[in-house]
Amino acid sequence: MAQKGNLMTVRQDVRVVDATLRDGGLVNDFFFTDEFVNALYRANVQAGVDYMEFGYKASKDIFDVEKFGKWKFCDEEHIRAVVGDNNSETKIAVMADVGRCDYHNDIIPKDESVIDLVRVATYIHQMPTAIRMIEDAKKKGYEVTCNIMALSKARESDLAQALDMLGNSCVDGIYLVDSYGNLYPEQIRAFSEQYLEVGEKYGKFVGIHAHNNQQLAFANTIEALVNGVSYLDATMNGMGRGCGNCSMELLLSFLKNPQYNVYPVFRFLEKHMVPLMQSGLKWGYDIPYLMTGKLNQHPSTAIAASKQGRTDYAQLYTELMDNI
């Protein structure tokens, strides 16, 4: 597939999605202050970011509301307390995990909500349920994407079938997700070509959500971009589960569209992300995350090792190897 655009051109189909509250919320159980969330929303609006993902639509029957901040659940009233009627160009997104969301009740009709985009997150074996969630959200009036998680673990035949199912569904876009931070740019190129072929066949756009286990989240994101992927996830200072994500400040510095302005992001980092890091929250590249990324494993072991302050890397690697 030929490269789409170059370093000097502007792709009008590109959309930037801020996932700081949602993926970053996995670092602190979504306990962000109101000041932080308000400032993040305004920074995104000023920076020209196309979508801001506020968090999850998680079921309160499954998750204890006392153990998580409000952005685990994204009640309409809490979003509106930040954005009002959202009289801006930045659209509002939420994520709904298959099996963890009471989507029939928790996702209300679009004409009653300030939310624009519902992102359905699923593993391949859950695809039939994901399709039902997509149909439900679409019927209620939302833009809808499907994020196929743990792509690096997927069998080729299963992925092909899942993409065909999504192609035949009413979903608007399909996301390539490197959940374990295992993939290299060459692999991202191959997967993006596969996704884009399906997208072109069925009229769907393609997005990417990258993790930074091997310090490749930004590289993999722009590799997908030049191949034709158009929806790009990023977070402020790369904040996200474990190793984190593609950094918003890197992405906006790379994109040439004058719509995007990185200055409000730098101001937000200075005033809000630095104090957050100084409070003791930890994310970003670390040796244990490199190991789970390299070995294509869920980062839970690395997260535990980092919390324990382990630096016995050789022993940790041996333990991880035993899990293969």
PDB file of C-alpha atoms in Angstrom:
ATOM      1  CA  MET A   1       0.000   0.000   0.000  1.00  0.00           C
ATOM      2  CA  ALA A   2       1.441   3.389  -0.978  1.00  0.00           C
ATOM      3  CA  GLN A   3       2.330   5.961   1.656  1.00  0.00           C
ATOM      4  CA  LYS A   4      -0.498   8.415   2.271  1.00  0.00           C
ATOM      5  CA  GLY A   5       0.821  11.967   2.530  1.00  0.00           C
ATOM      6  CA  ASN A   6       4.265  13.169   3.599  1.00  0.00           C
ATOM      7  CA  LEU A   7       5.897  15.352   6.216  1.00  0.00           C
ATOM      8  CA  MET A   8       4.701  18.561   4.562  1.00  0.00           C
ATOM      9  CA  THR A   9       1.109  17.657   3.741  1.00  0.00           C
ATOM     10  CA  VAL A  10      -2.101  17.872   5.771  1.00  0.00           C
ATOM     11  CA  ARG A  11      -4.421  14.869   5.882  1.00  0.00           C
ATOM     12  CA  GLN A  12      -7.986  16.131   6.226  1.00  0.00           C
ATOM     13  CA  ASP A  13      -9.193  12.698   7.373  1.00  0.00           C
ATOM     14  CA  VAL A  14      -6.959  12.634  10.459  1.00  0.00           C
ATOM     15  CA  ARG A  15      -8.599  12.867  13.880  1.00  0.00           C
ATOM     16  CA  VAL A  16      -6.742  13.067  17.201  1.00  0.00           C
ATOM     17  CA  VAL A  17      -8.326  11.369  20.216  1.00  0.00           C
ATOM     18  CA  ASP A  18      -7.216  12.236  23.751  1.00  0.00           C
ATOM     19  CA  ALA A  19      -7.474   9.159  26.005  1.00  0.00           C
ATOM     20  CA  THR A  20      -5.818  10.615  29.115  1.00  0.00           C
ATOM     21  CA  LEU A  21      -8.773  10.229  31.477  1.00  0.00           C
ATOM     22  CA  ARG A  22      -9.652   6.742  30.267  1.00  0.00           C
ATOM     23  CA  ASP A  23      -6.280   5.024  29.864  1.00  0.00           C
ATOM     24  CA  GLY A  24      -4.627   7.301  32.405  1.00  0.00           C
ATOM     25  CA  GLY A  25      -7.417   6.496  34.809  1.00  0.00           C
ATOM     26  CA  LEU A  26      -6.070   2.959  35.004  1.00  0.00           C
ATOM     27  CA  VAL A  27      -3.068   4.435  36.824  1.00  0.00           C
ATOM     28  CA  ASN A  28      -5.026   6.068  39.671  1.00  0.00           C
ATOM     29  CA  ASP A  29      -8.378   4.231  39.584  1.00  0.00           C
ATOM     30  CA  PHE A  30      -9.900   7.313  37.915  1.00  0.00           C
ATOM     31  CA  PHE A  31      -9.516   9.549  40.954  1.00  0.00           C
ATOM     32  CA  PHE A  32      -8.770  12.766  39.071  1.00  0.00           C
ATOM     33  CA  THR A  33      -9.603  16.084  40.678  1.00  0.00           C
ATOM     34  CA  ASP A  34     -12.294  18.255  39.132  1.00  0.00           C
ATOM     35  CA  GLU A  35      -9.631  20.917  38.534  1.00  0.00           C
ATOM     36  CA  PHE A  36      -7.534  18.436  36.533  1.00  0.00           C
ATOM     37  CA  VAL A  37     -10.456  17.298  34.375  1.00  0.00           C
ATOM     38  CA  ASN A  38     -11.665  20.828  33.699  1.00  0.00           C
ATOM     39  CA  ALA A  39      -8.167  21.925  32.729  1.00  0.00           C
ATOM     40  CA  LEU A  40      -7.677  18.877  30.504  1.00  0.00           C
ATOM     41  CA  TYR A  41     -10.903  19.564  28.635  1.00  0.00           C
ATOM     42  CA  ARG A  42      -9.961  23.176  28.042  1.00  0.00           C
ATOM     43  CA  ALA A  43      -6.449  22.230  26.953  1.00  0.00           C
ATOM     44  CA  ASN A  44      -7.872  19.796  24.409  1.00  0.00           C
ATOM     45  CA  VAL A  45     -10.290  22.391  23.058  1.00  0.00           C
ATOM     46  CA  GLN A  46      -7.545  24.996  22.771  1.00  0.00           C
ATOM     47  CA  ALA A  47      -5.150  22.495  21.186  1.00  0.00           C
ATOM     48  CA  GLY A  48      -7.691  21.565  18.507  1.00  0.00           C
ATOM     49  CA  VAL A  49      -7.941  17.933  19.622  1.00  0.00           C
ATOM     50  CA  ASP A  50     -10.867  16.297  17.825  1.00  0.00           C
ATOM     51  CA  TYR A  51     -12.150  13.955  20.570  1.00  0.00           C
ATOM     52  CA  MET A  52     -11.699  13.735  24.330  1.00  0.00           C
ATOM     53  CA  GLU A  53     -12.416  10.368  25.892  1.00  0.00           C
ATOM     54  CA  PHE A  54     -13.750  10.904  29.407  1.00  0.00           C
ATOM     55  CA  GLY A  55     -13.466   7.323  30.651  1.00  0.00           C
ATOM     56  CA  TYR A  56     -15.489   4.126  30.784  1.00  0.00           C
ATOM     57  CA  LYS A  57     -19.180   3.348  30.881  1.00  0.00           C
ATOM     58  CA  ALA A  58     -18.600   0.609  33.463  1.00  0.00           C
ATOM     59  CA  SER A  59     -21.440  -1.200  35.213  1.00  0.00           C
ATOM     60  CA  LYS A  60     -22.021  -0.189  38.814  1.00  0.00           C
ATOM     61  CA  ASP A  61     -23.316  -3.699  39.455  1.00  0.00           C
ATOM     62  CA  ILE A  62     -19.863  -5.068  38.597  1.00  0.00           C
ATOM     63  CA  PHE A  63     -17.568  -2.332  39.927  1.00  0.00           C
ATOM     64  CA  ASP A  64     -17.755  -0.812  43.408  1.00  0.00           C
ATOM     65  CA  VAL A  65     -18.352   2.927  43.058  1.00  0.00           C
ATOM     66  CA  GLU A  66     -16.492   3.490  46.334  1.00  0.00           C
ATOM     67  CA  LYS A  67     -13.290   2.033  44.887  1.00  0.00           C
ATOM     68  CA  PHE A  68     -13.167   4.067  41.694  1.00  0.00           C
ATOM     69  CA  GLY A  69     -13.426   7.688  40.664  1.00  0.00           C
ATOM     70  CA  LYS A  70     -16.408   8.918  38.672  1.00  0.00           C
ATOM     71  CA  TRP A  71     -14.662   8.600  35.299  1.00  0.00           C
ATOM     72  CA  LYS A  72     -14.887   4.823  35.606  1.00  0.00           C
ATOM     73  CA  PHE A  73     -18.623   5.306  35.052  1.00  0.00           C
ATOM     74  CA  CYS A  74     -18.983   8.606  33.150  1.00  0.00           C
ATOM     75  CA  ASP A  75     -22.434   9.572  34.352  1.00  0.00           C
ATOM     76  CA  GLU A  76     -24.018  12.166  32.108  1.00  0.00           C
ATOM     77  CA  GLU A  77     -24.287  14.716  34.903  1.00  0.00           C
ATOM     78  CA  HIS A  78     -20.570  14.483  35.649  1.00  0.00           C
ATOM     79  CA  ILE A  79     -19.567  15.019  32.021  1.00  0.00           C
ATOM     80  CA  ARG A  80     -21.950  17.959  31.685  1.00  0.00           C
ATOM     81  CA  ALA A  81     -20.501  19.506  34.847  1.00  0.00           C
ATOM     82  CA  VAL A  82     -17.252  19.854  32.873  1.00  0.00           C
ATOM     83  CA  VAL A  83     -18.388  20.561  29.308  1.00  0.00           C
ATOM     84  CA  GLY A  84     -21.890  21.999  29.688  1.00  0.00           C
ATOM     85  CA  ASP A  85     -23.443  21.585  26.250  1.00  0.00           C
ATOM     86  CA  ASN A  86     -19.922  21.278  24.811  1.00  0.00           C
ATOM     87  CA  ASN A  87     -20.077  24.328  22.569  1.00  0.00           C
ATOM     88  CA  SER A  88     -16.727  23.510  21.012  1.00  0.00           C
ATOM     89  CA  GLU A  89     -15.251  21.611  18.087  1.00  0.00           C
ATOM     90  CA  THR A  90     -13.942  18.881  20.417  1.00  0.00           C
ATOM     91  CA  LYS A  91     -16.274  15.901  20.553  1.00  0.00           C
ATOM     92  CA  ILE A  92     -16.839  13.739  23.635  1.00  0.00           C
ATOM     93  CA  ALA A  93     -16.101   9.996  23.711  1.00  0.00           C
ATOM     94  CA  VAL A  94     -16.494   7.150  26.199  1.00  0.00           C
ATOM     95  CA  MET A  95     -15.391   3.519  26.143  1.00  0.00           C
ATOM     96  CA  ALA A  96     -17.645   0.528  26.798  1.00  0.00           C
ATOM     97  CA  ASP A  97     -15.926  -2.792  27.538  1.00  0.00           C
ATOM     98  CA  VAL A  98     -17.698  -5.954  26.455  1.00  0.00           C
ATOM     99  CA  GLY A  99     -18.793  -7.805  29.587  1.00  0.00           C
ATOM    100  CA  ARG A 100     -18.171  -4.829  31.866  1.00  0.00           C
ATOM    101  CA  CYS A 101     -20.893  -2.455  30.727  1.00  0.00           C
ATOM    102  CA  ASP A 102     -24.667  -2.554  31.164  1.00  0.00           C
ATOM    103  CA  TYR A 103     -24.984  -0.880  27.783  1.00  0.00           C
ATOM    104  CA  HIS A 104     -28.771  -1.252  27.531  1.00  0.00           C
ATOM    105  CA  ASN A 105     -29.230   1.028  30.545  1.00  0.00           C
ATOM    106  CA  ASP A 106     -25.973   2.948  31.021  1.00  0.00           C
ATOM    107  CA  ILE A 107     -25.735   4.278  27.469  1.00  0.00           C
ATOM    108  CA  ILE A 108     -28.696   6.607  27.058  1.00  0.00           C
ATOM    109  CA  PRO A 109     -30.051   7.894  23.713  1.00  0.00           C
ATOM    110  CA  LYS A 110     -27.802  10.418  21.982  1.00  0.00           C
ATOM    111  CA  ASP A 111     -30.471  13.127  22.011  1.00  0.00           C
ATOM    112  CA  GLU A 112     -30.266  13.033  25.826  1.00  0.00           C
ATOM    113  CA  SER A 113     -26.475  13.017  26.005  1.00  0.00           C
ATOM    114  CA  VAL A 114     -23.517  15.288  25.302  1.00  0.00           C
ATOM    115  CA  ILE A 115     -21.462  12.217  24.314  1.00  0.00           C
ATOM    116  CA  ASP A 116     -20.723  11.888  20.588  1.00  0.00           C
ATOM    117  CA  LEU A 117     -18.665   8.692  20.255  1.00  0.00           C
ATOM    118  CA  VAL A 118     -18.989   5.286  21.916  1.00  0.00           C
ATOM    119  CA  ARG A 119     -15.860   3.137  21.631  1.00  0.00           C
ATOM    120  CA  VAL A 120     -16.660  -0.537  22.096  1.00  0.00           C
ATOM    121  CA  ALA A 121     -13.630  -2.468  23.376  1.00  0.00           C
ATOM    122  CA  THR A 122     -13.563  -6.217  22.824  1.00  0.00           C
ATOM    123  CA  TYR A 123     -11.402  -9.282  22.585  1.00  0.00           C
ATOM    124  CA  ILE A 124     -11.838 -11.282  19.421  1.00  0.00           C
ATOM    125  CA  HIS A 125     -13.737 -14.141  21.083  1.00  0.00           C
ATOM    126  CA  GLN A 126     -16.329 -11.605  22.313  1.00  0.00           C
ATOM    127  CA  MET A 127     -17.108 -10.270  18.843  1.00  0.00           C
ATOM    128  CA  PRO A 128     -20.775 -11.379  18.695  1.00  0.00           C
ATOM    129  CA  THR A 129     -21.521  -9.403  21.861  1.00  0.00           C
ATOM    130  CA  ALA A 130     -19.466  -6.474  20.576  1.00  0.00           C
ATOM    131  CA  ILE A 131     -21.617  -6.390  17.437  1.00  0.00           C
ATOM    132  CA  ARG A 132     -24.757  -6.188  19.579  1.00  0.00           C
ATOM    133  CA  MET A 133     -23.272  -3.308  21.575  1.00  0.00           C
ATOM    134  CA  ILE A 134     -22.312  -1.534  18.361  1.00  0.00           C
ATOM    135  CA  GLU A 135     -25.821  -1.936  16.979  1.00  0.00           C
ATOM    136  CA  ASP A 136     -27.335  -0.675  20.234  1.00  0.00           C
ATOM    137  CA  ALA A 137     -25.133   2.454  20.343  1.00  0.00           C
ATOM    138  CA  LYS A 138     -25.658   3.160  16.654  1.00  0.00           C
ATOM    139  CA  LYS A 139     -29.422   2.812  17.039  1.00  0.00           C
ATOM    140  CA  LYS A 140     -29.277   5.312  19.891  1.00  0.00           C
ATOM    141  CA  GLY A 141     -27.633   7.815  17.554  1.00  0.00           C
ATOM    142  CA  TYR A 142     -23.907   7.688  18.377  1.00  0.00           C
ATOM    143  CA  GLU A 143     -20.766   7.499  16.313  1.00  0.00           C
ATOM    144  CA  VAL A 144     -19.310   4.073  17.106  1.00  0.00           C
ATOM    145  CA  THR A 145     -15.894   2.460  16.863  1.00  0.00           C
ATOM    146  CA  CYS A 146     -14.708  -1.020  17.794  1.00  0.00           C
ATOM    147  CA  ASN A 147     -11.319  -1.472  19.483  1.00  0.00           C
ATOM    148  CA  ILE A 148     -10.056  -5.029  18.974  1.00  0.00           C
ATOM    149  CA  MET A 149      -7.781  -5.534  21.962  1.00  0.00           C
ATOM    150  CA  ALA A 150      -4.676  -7.709  22.268  1.00  0.00           C
ATOM    151  CA  LEU A 151      -4.111  -7.727  18.519  1.00  0.00           C
ATOM    152  CA  SER A 152      -0.656  -9.264  18.937  1.00  0.00           C
ATOM    153  CA  LYS A 153      -2.268 -12.371  20.454  1.00  0.00           C
ATOM    154  CA  ALA A 154      -4.839 -12.833  17.702  1.00  0.00           C
ATOM    155  CA  ARG A 155      -4.786 -15.788  15.335  1.00  0.00           C
ATOM    156  CA  GLU A 156      -4.723 -14.749  11.707  1.00  0.00           C
ATOM    157  CA  SER A 157      -7.924 -16.590  10.798  1.00  0.00           C
ATOM    158  CA  ASP A 158      -9.804 -15.221  13.818  1.00  0.00           C
ATOM    159  CA  LEU A 159      -8.731 -11.654  13.061  1.00  0.00           C
ATOM    160  CA  ALA A 160      -9.802 -11.948   9.426  1.00  0.00           C
ATOM    161  CA  GLN A 161     -13.224 -13.207  10.499  1.00  0.00           C
ATOM    162  CA  ALA A 162     -13.591 -10.492  13.153  1.00  0.00           C
ATOM    163  CA  LEU A 163     -12.727  -7.755  10.667  1.00  0.00           C
ATOM    164  CA  ASP A 164     -15.226  -9.140   8.192  1.00  0.00           C
ATOM    165  CA  MET A 165     -17.919  -9.199  10.888  1.00  0.00           C
ATOM    166  CA  LEU A 166     -17.185  -5.569  11.710  1.00  0.00           C
ATOM    167  CA  GLY A 167     -17.118  -4.666   8.046  1.00  0.00           C
ATOM    168  CA  ASN A 168     -20.644  -6.021   7.704  1.00  0.00           C
ATOM    169  CA  SER A 169     -21.807  -4.210  10.853  1.00  0.00           C
ATOM    170  CA  CYS A 170     -22.933  -0.598  11.286  1.00  0.00           C
ATOM    171  CA  VAL A 171     -19.709   0.405  13.080  1.00  0.00           C
ATOM    172  CA  ASP A 172     -18.078   3.616  11.799  1.00  0.00           C
ATOM    173  CA  GLY A 173     -14.467   2.756  12.504  1.00  0.00           C
ATOM    174  CA  ILE A 174     -12.205  -0.119  13.521  1.00  0.00           C
ATOM    175  CA  TYR A 175      -9.239   0.303  15.854  1.00  0.00           C
ATOM    176  CA  LEU A 176      -5.918  -1.486  15.701  1.00  0.00           C
ATOM    177  CA  VAL A 177      -4.866  -1.873  19.360  1.00  0.00           C
ATOM    178  CA  ASP A 178      -1.389  -2.968  20.475  1.00  0.00           C
ATOM    179  CA  SER A 179      -2.517  -3.735  24.028  1.00  0.00           C
ATOM    180  CA  TYR A 180       0.732  -5.409  25.095  1.00  0.00           C
ATOM    181  CA  GLY A 181       3.135  -3.031  23.347  1.00  0.00           C
ATOM    182  CA  ASN A 182       4.556  -5.998  21.470  1.00  0.00           C
ATOM    183  CA  LEU A 183       4.427  -4.813  17.873  1.00  0.00           C
ATOM    184  CA  TYR A 184       7.157  -3.188  15.781  1.00  0.00           C
ATOM    185  CA  PRO A 185       6.584  -0.653  12.982  1.00  0.00           C
ATOM    186  CA  GLU A 186       6.947  -3.325  10.293  1.00  0.00           C
ATOM    187  CA  GLN A 187       4.163  -5.344  11.930  1.00  0.00           C
ATOM    188  CA  ILE A 188       2.037  -2.239  12.397  1.00  0.00           C
ATOM    189  CA  ARG A 189       2.427  -1.578   8.685  1.00  0.00           C
ATOM    190  CA  ALA A 190       1.194  -5.069   7.823  1.00  0.00           C
ATOM    191  CA  PHE A 191      -1.742  -4.947  10.242  1.00  0.00           C
ATOM    192  CA  SER A 192      -2.755  -1.455   9.136  1.00  0.00           C
ATOM    193  CA  GLU A 193      -2.801  -2.596   5.522  1.00  0.00           C
ATOM    194  CA  GLN A 194      -5.075  -5.484   6.503  1.00  0.00           C
ATOM    195  CA  TYR A 195      -7.400  -3.177   8.438  1.00  0.00           C
ATOM    196  CA  LEU A 196      -7.411  -0.537   5.717  1.00  0.00           C
ATOM    197  CA  GLU A 197      -8.275  -3.094   3.076  1.00  0.00           C
ATOM    198  CA  VAL A 198     -11.344  -4.027   5.094  1.00  0.00           C
ATOM    199  CA  GLY A 199     -12.066  -0.348   5.751  1.00  0.00           C
ATOM    200  CA  GLU A 200     -11.956   0.523   2.083  1.00  0.00           C
ATOM    201  CA  LYS A 201     -14.128  -2.445   1.184  1.00  0.00           C
ATOM    202  CA  TYR A 202     -16.857  -1.620   3.688  1.00  0.00           C
ATOM    203  CA  GLY A 203     -16.490   2.156   4.104  1.00  0.00           C
ATOM    204  CA  LYS A 204     -14.983   2.198   7.596  1.00  0.00           C
ATOM    205  CA  PHE A 205     -12.166   4.373   8.894  1.00  0.00           C
ATOM    206  CA  VAL A 206      -9.274   2.834  10.842  1.00  0.00           C
ATOM    207  CA  GLY A 207      -7.703   4.008  14.094  1.00  0.00           C
ATOM    208  CA  ILE A 208      -4.713   3.047  16.227  1.00  0.00           C
ATOM    209  CA  HIS A 209      -4.139   2.828  19.979  1.00  0.00           C
ATOM    210  CA  ALA A 210      -0.513   2.057  20.855  1.00  0.00           C
ATOM    211  CA  HIS A 211       1.265   1.174  24.114  1.00  0.00           C
ATOM    212  CA  ASN A 212       4.824   2.144  24.900  1.00  0.00           C
ATOM    213  CA  ASN A 213       6.391  -1.030  26.356  1.00  0.00           C
ATOM    214  CA  GLN A 214       9.243  -0.915  23.849  1.00  0.00           C
ATOM    215  CA  GLN A 215       9.252   2.886  23.436  1.00  0.00           C
ATOM    216  CA  LEU A 216       7.496   2.497  20.087  1.00  0.00           C
ATOM    217  CA  ALA A 217       4.037   3.960  20.736  1.00  0.00           C
ATOM    218  CA  PHE A 218       4.778   7.189  18.860  1.00  0.00           C
ATOM    219  CA  ALA A 219       6.734   5.445  16.089  1.00  0.00           C
ATOM    220  CA  ASN A 220       3.969   2.871  15.612  1.00  0.00           C
ATOM    221  CA  THR A 221       1.309   5.582  15.565  1.00  0.00           C
ATOM    222  CA  ILE A 222       2.978   7.588  12.816  1.00  0.00           C
ATOM    223  CA  GLU A 223       3.790   4.378  10.904  1.00  0.00           C
ATOM    224  CA  ALA A 224       0.065   3.612  10.858  1.00  0.00           C
ATOM    225  CA  LEU A 225      -0.694   7.228   9.973  1.00  0.00           C
ATOM    226  CA  VAL A 226       1.498   7.307   6.867  1.00  0.00           C
ATOM    227  CA  ASN A 227      -0.108   4.048   5.765  1.00  0.00           C
ATOM    228  CA  GLY A 228      -3.563   5.646   5.839  1.00  0.00           C
ATOM    229  CA  VAL A 229      -4.864   5.101   9.386  1.00  0.00           C
ATOM    230  CA  SER A 230      -6.736   8.244  10.361  1.00  0.00           C
ATOM    231  CA  TYR A 231      -7.887   8.136  14.017  1.00  0.00           C
ATOM    232  CA  LEU A 232      -4.909   8.519  16.356  1.00  0.00           C
ATOM    233  CA  ASP A 233      -5.056   7.957  20.124  1.00  0.00           C
ATOM    234  CA  ALA A 234      -2.689   9.815  22.437  1.00  0.00           C
ATOM    235  CA  THR A 235      -2.482  10.858  26.088  1.00  0.00           C
ATOM    236  CA  MET A 236      -0.906  13.766  27.917  1.00  0.00           C
ATOM    237  CA  ASN A 237       2.705  12.891  28.734  1.00  0.00           C
ATOM    238  CA  GLY A 238       1.858   9.370  27.570  1.00  0.00           C
ATOM    239  CA  MET A 239      -0.162   8.681  30.745  1.00  0.00           C
ATOM    240  CA  GLY A 240      -1.748   5.247  30.643  1.00  0.00           C
ATOM    241  CA  ARG A 241      -1.787   1.802  32.156  1.00  0.00           C
ATOM    242  CA  GLY A 242       1.706   0.601  32.995  1.00  0.00           C
ATOM    243  CA  CYS A 243       4.074   1.834  30.307  1.00  0.00           C
ATOM    244  CA  GLY A 244       1.577   4.343  28.949  1.00  0.00           C
ATOM    245  CA  ASN A 245       0.649   5.422  25.438  1.00  0.00           C
ATOM    246  CA  CYS A 246       1.645   7.623  22.538  1.00  0.00           C
ATOM    247  CA  SER A 247       2.309  11.089  23.966  1.00  0.00           C
ATOM    248  CA  MET A 248      -0.009  13.865  22.858  1.00  0.00           C
ATOM    249  CA  GLU A 249       2.820  16.400  22.836  1.00  0.00           C
ATOM    250  CA  LEU A 250       4.807  14.214  20.430  1.00  0.00           C
ATOM    251  CA  LEU A 251       1.858  13.614  18.134  1.00  0.00           C
ATOM    252  CA  LEU A 252       0.731  17.245  17.882  1.00  0.00           C
ATOM    253  CA  SER A 253       4.324  18.334  17.314  1.00  0.00           C
ATOM    254  CA  PHE A 254       4.481  15.931  14.378  1.00  0.00           C
ATOM    255  CA  LEU A 255       1.186  16.735  12.672  1.00  0.00           C
ATOM    256  CA  LYS A 256       1.283  19.636  10.235  1.00  0.00           C
ATOM    257  CA  ASN A 257      -2.385  20.586  10.285  1.00  0.00           C
ATOM    258  CA  PRO A 258      -2.599  24.188  11.596  1.00  0.00           C
ATOM    259  CA  GLN A 259      -5.749  23.130  13.458  1.00  0.00           C
ATOM    260  CA  TYR A 260      -3.502  21.586  16.084  1.00  0.00           C
ATOM    261  CA  ASN A 261      -1.639  23.746  18.579  1.00  0.00           C
ATOM    262  CA  VAL A 262       0.773  22.050  20.956  1.00  0.00           C
ATOM    263  CA  TYR A 263       1.286  25.110  23.191  1.00  0.00           C
ATOM    264  CA  PRO A 264      -1.840  24.519  25.356  1.00  0.00           C
ATOM    265  CA  VAL A 265      -0.622  20.943  25.856  1.00  0.00           C
ATOM    266  CA  PHE A 266       2.763  22.124  27.146  1.00  0.00           C
ATOM    267  CA  ARG A 267       0.978  24.523  29.482  1.00  0.00           C
ATOM    268  CA  PHE A 268      -1.240  21.702  30.752  1.00  0.00           C
ATOM    269  CA  LEU A 269       1.770  19.422  31.288  1.00  0.00           C
ATOM    270  CA  GLU A 270       3.502  22.100  33.312  1.00  0.00           C
ATOM    271  CA  LYS A 271       0.539  22.977  35.502  1.00  0.00           C
ATOM    272  CA  HIS A 272      -1.127  19.594  35.939  1.00  0.00           C
ATOM    273  CA  MET A 273       0.920  16.599  34.782  1.00  0.00           C
ATOM    274  CA  VAL A 274       4.096  17.555  36.655  1.00  0.00           C
ATOM    275  CA  PRO A 275       2.236  17.802  40.005  1.00  0.00           C
ATOM    276  CA  LEU A 276       0.498  14.508  39.238  1.00  0.00           C
ATOM    277  CA  MET A 277       3.857  12.779  38.772  1.00  0.00           C
ATOM    278  CA  GLN A 278       5.272  14.491  41.846  1.00  0.00           C
ATOM    279  CA  SER A 279       2.359  13.087  43.865  1.00  0.00           C
ATOM    280  CA  GLY A 280       3.816   9.613  43.365  1.00  0.00           C
ATOM    281  CA  LEU A 281       1.815   8.287  40.421  1.00  0.00           C
ATOM    282  CA  LYS A 282       4.001   6.273  38.082  1.00  0.00           C
ATOM    283  CA  TRP A 283       3.665   5.331  34.439  1.00  0.00           C
ATOM    284  CA  GLY A 284       5.870   5.174  31.387  1.00  0.00           C
ATOM    285  CA  TYR A 285       8.672   3.060  29.997  1.00  0.00           C
ATOM    286  CA  ASP A 286      10.360   0.762  32.514  1.00  0.00           C
ATOM    287  CA  ILE A 287      12.351  -2.460  32.236  1.00  0.00           C
ATOM    288  CA  PRO A 288       9.535  -4.775  33.458  1.00  0.00           C
ATOM    289  CA  TYR A 289       7.206  -3.345  30.786  1.00  0.00           C
ATOM    290  CA  LEU A 290       9.842  -3.909  28.151  1.00  0.00           C
ATOM    291  CA  MET A 291       9.925  -7.563  29.218  1.00  0.00           C
ATOM    292  CA  THR A 292       6.168  -8.159  29.023  1.00  0.00           C
ATOM    293  CA  GLY A 293       6.056  -6.280  25.718  1.00  0.00           C
ATOM    294  CA  LYS A 294       8.871  -8.336  24.255  1.00  0.00           C
ATOM    295  CA  LEU A 295       7.278 -11.573  25.478  1.00  0.00           C
ATOM    296  CA  ASN A 296       3.773 -10.541  24.323  1.00  0.00           C
ATOM    297  CA  GLN A 297       2.276 -10.822  27.789  1.00  0.00           C
ATOM    298  CA  HIS A 298      -0.340  -8.840  29.685  1.00  0.00           C
ATOM    299  CA  PRO A 299       1.386  -6.050  31.675  1.00  0.00           C
ATOM    300  CA  SER A 300      -0.135  -7.073  35.027  1.00  0.00           C
ATOM    301  CA  THR A 301       3.076  -8.835  36.106  1.00  0.00           C
ATOM    302  CA  ALA A 302       5.162  -5.814  35.162  1.00  0.00           C
ATOM    303  CA  ILE A 303       2.773  -3.473  36.980  1.00  0.00           C
ATOM    304  CA  ALA A 304       3.129  -5.572  40.133  1.00  0.00           C
ATOM    305  CA  ALA A 305       6.923  -5.670  39.783  1.00  0.00           C
ATOM    306  CA  SER A 306       7.102  -1.886  39.355  1.00  0.00           C
ATOM    307  CA  LYS A 307       4.912  -1.301  42.409  1.00  0.00           C
ATOM    308  CA  GLN A 308       7.212  -3.579  44.408  1.00  0.00           C
ATOM    309  CA  GLY A 309      10.225  -1.643  43.176  1.00  0.00           C
ATOM    310  CA  ARG A 310      11.859  -4.783  41.826  1.00  0.00           C
ATOM    311  CA  THR A 311      15.200  -4.341  40.095  1.00  0.00           C
ATOM    312  CA  ASP A 312      16.169  -8.026  40.009  1.00  0.00           C
ATOM    313  CA  TYR A 313      15.602  -7.932  36.281  1.00  0.00           C
ATOM    314  CA  ALA A 314      17.299 -11.204  35.409  1.00  0.00           C
ATOM    315  CA  GLN A 315      15.168 -13.115  37.916  1.00  0.00           C
ATOM    316  CA  LEU A 316      12.000 -11.319  36.792  1.00  0.00           C
ATOM    317  CA  TYR A 317      12.744 -12.156  33.181  1.00  0.00           C
ATOM    318  CA  THR A 318      13.203 -15.812  34.122  1.00  0.00           C
ATOM    319  CA  GLU A 319       9.828 -15.798  35.875  1.00  0.00           C
ATOM    320  CA  LEU A 320       8.159 -14.220  32.873  1.00  0.00           C
ATOM    321  CA  MET A 321       9.777 -16.741  30.555  1.00  0.00           C
ATOM    322  CA  ASP A 322       8.209 -19.508  32.645  1.00  0.00           C
ATOM    323  CA  ASN A 323       4.778 -18.078  31.779  1.00  0.00           C
ATOM    324  CA  ILE A 324       5.226 -18.604  28.038  1.00  0.00           C
TER     325      ILE A 324
END
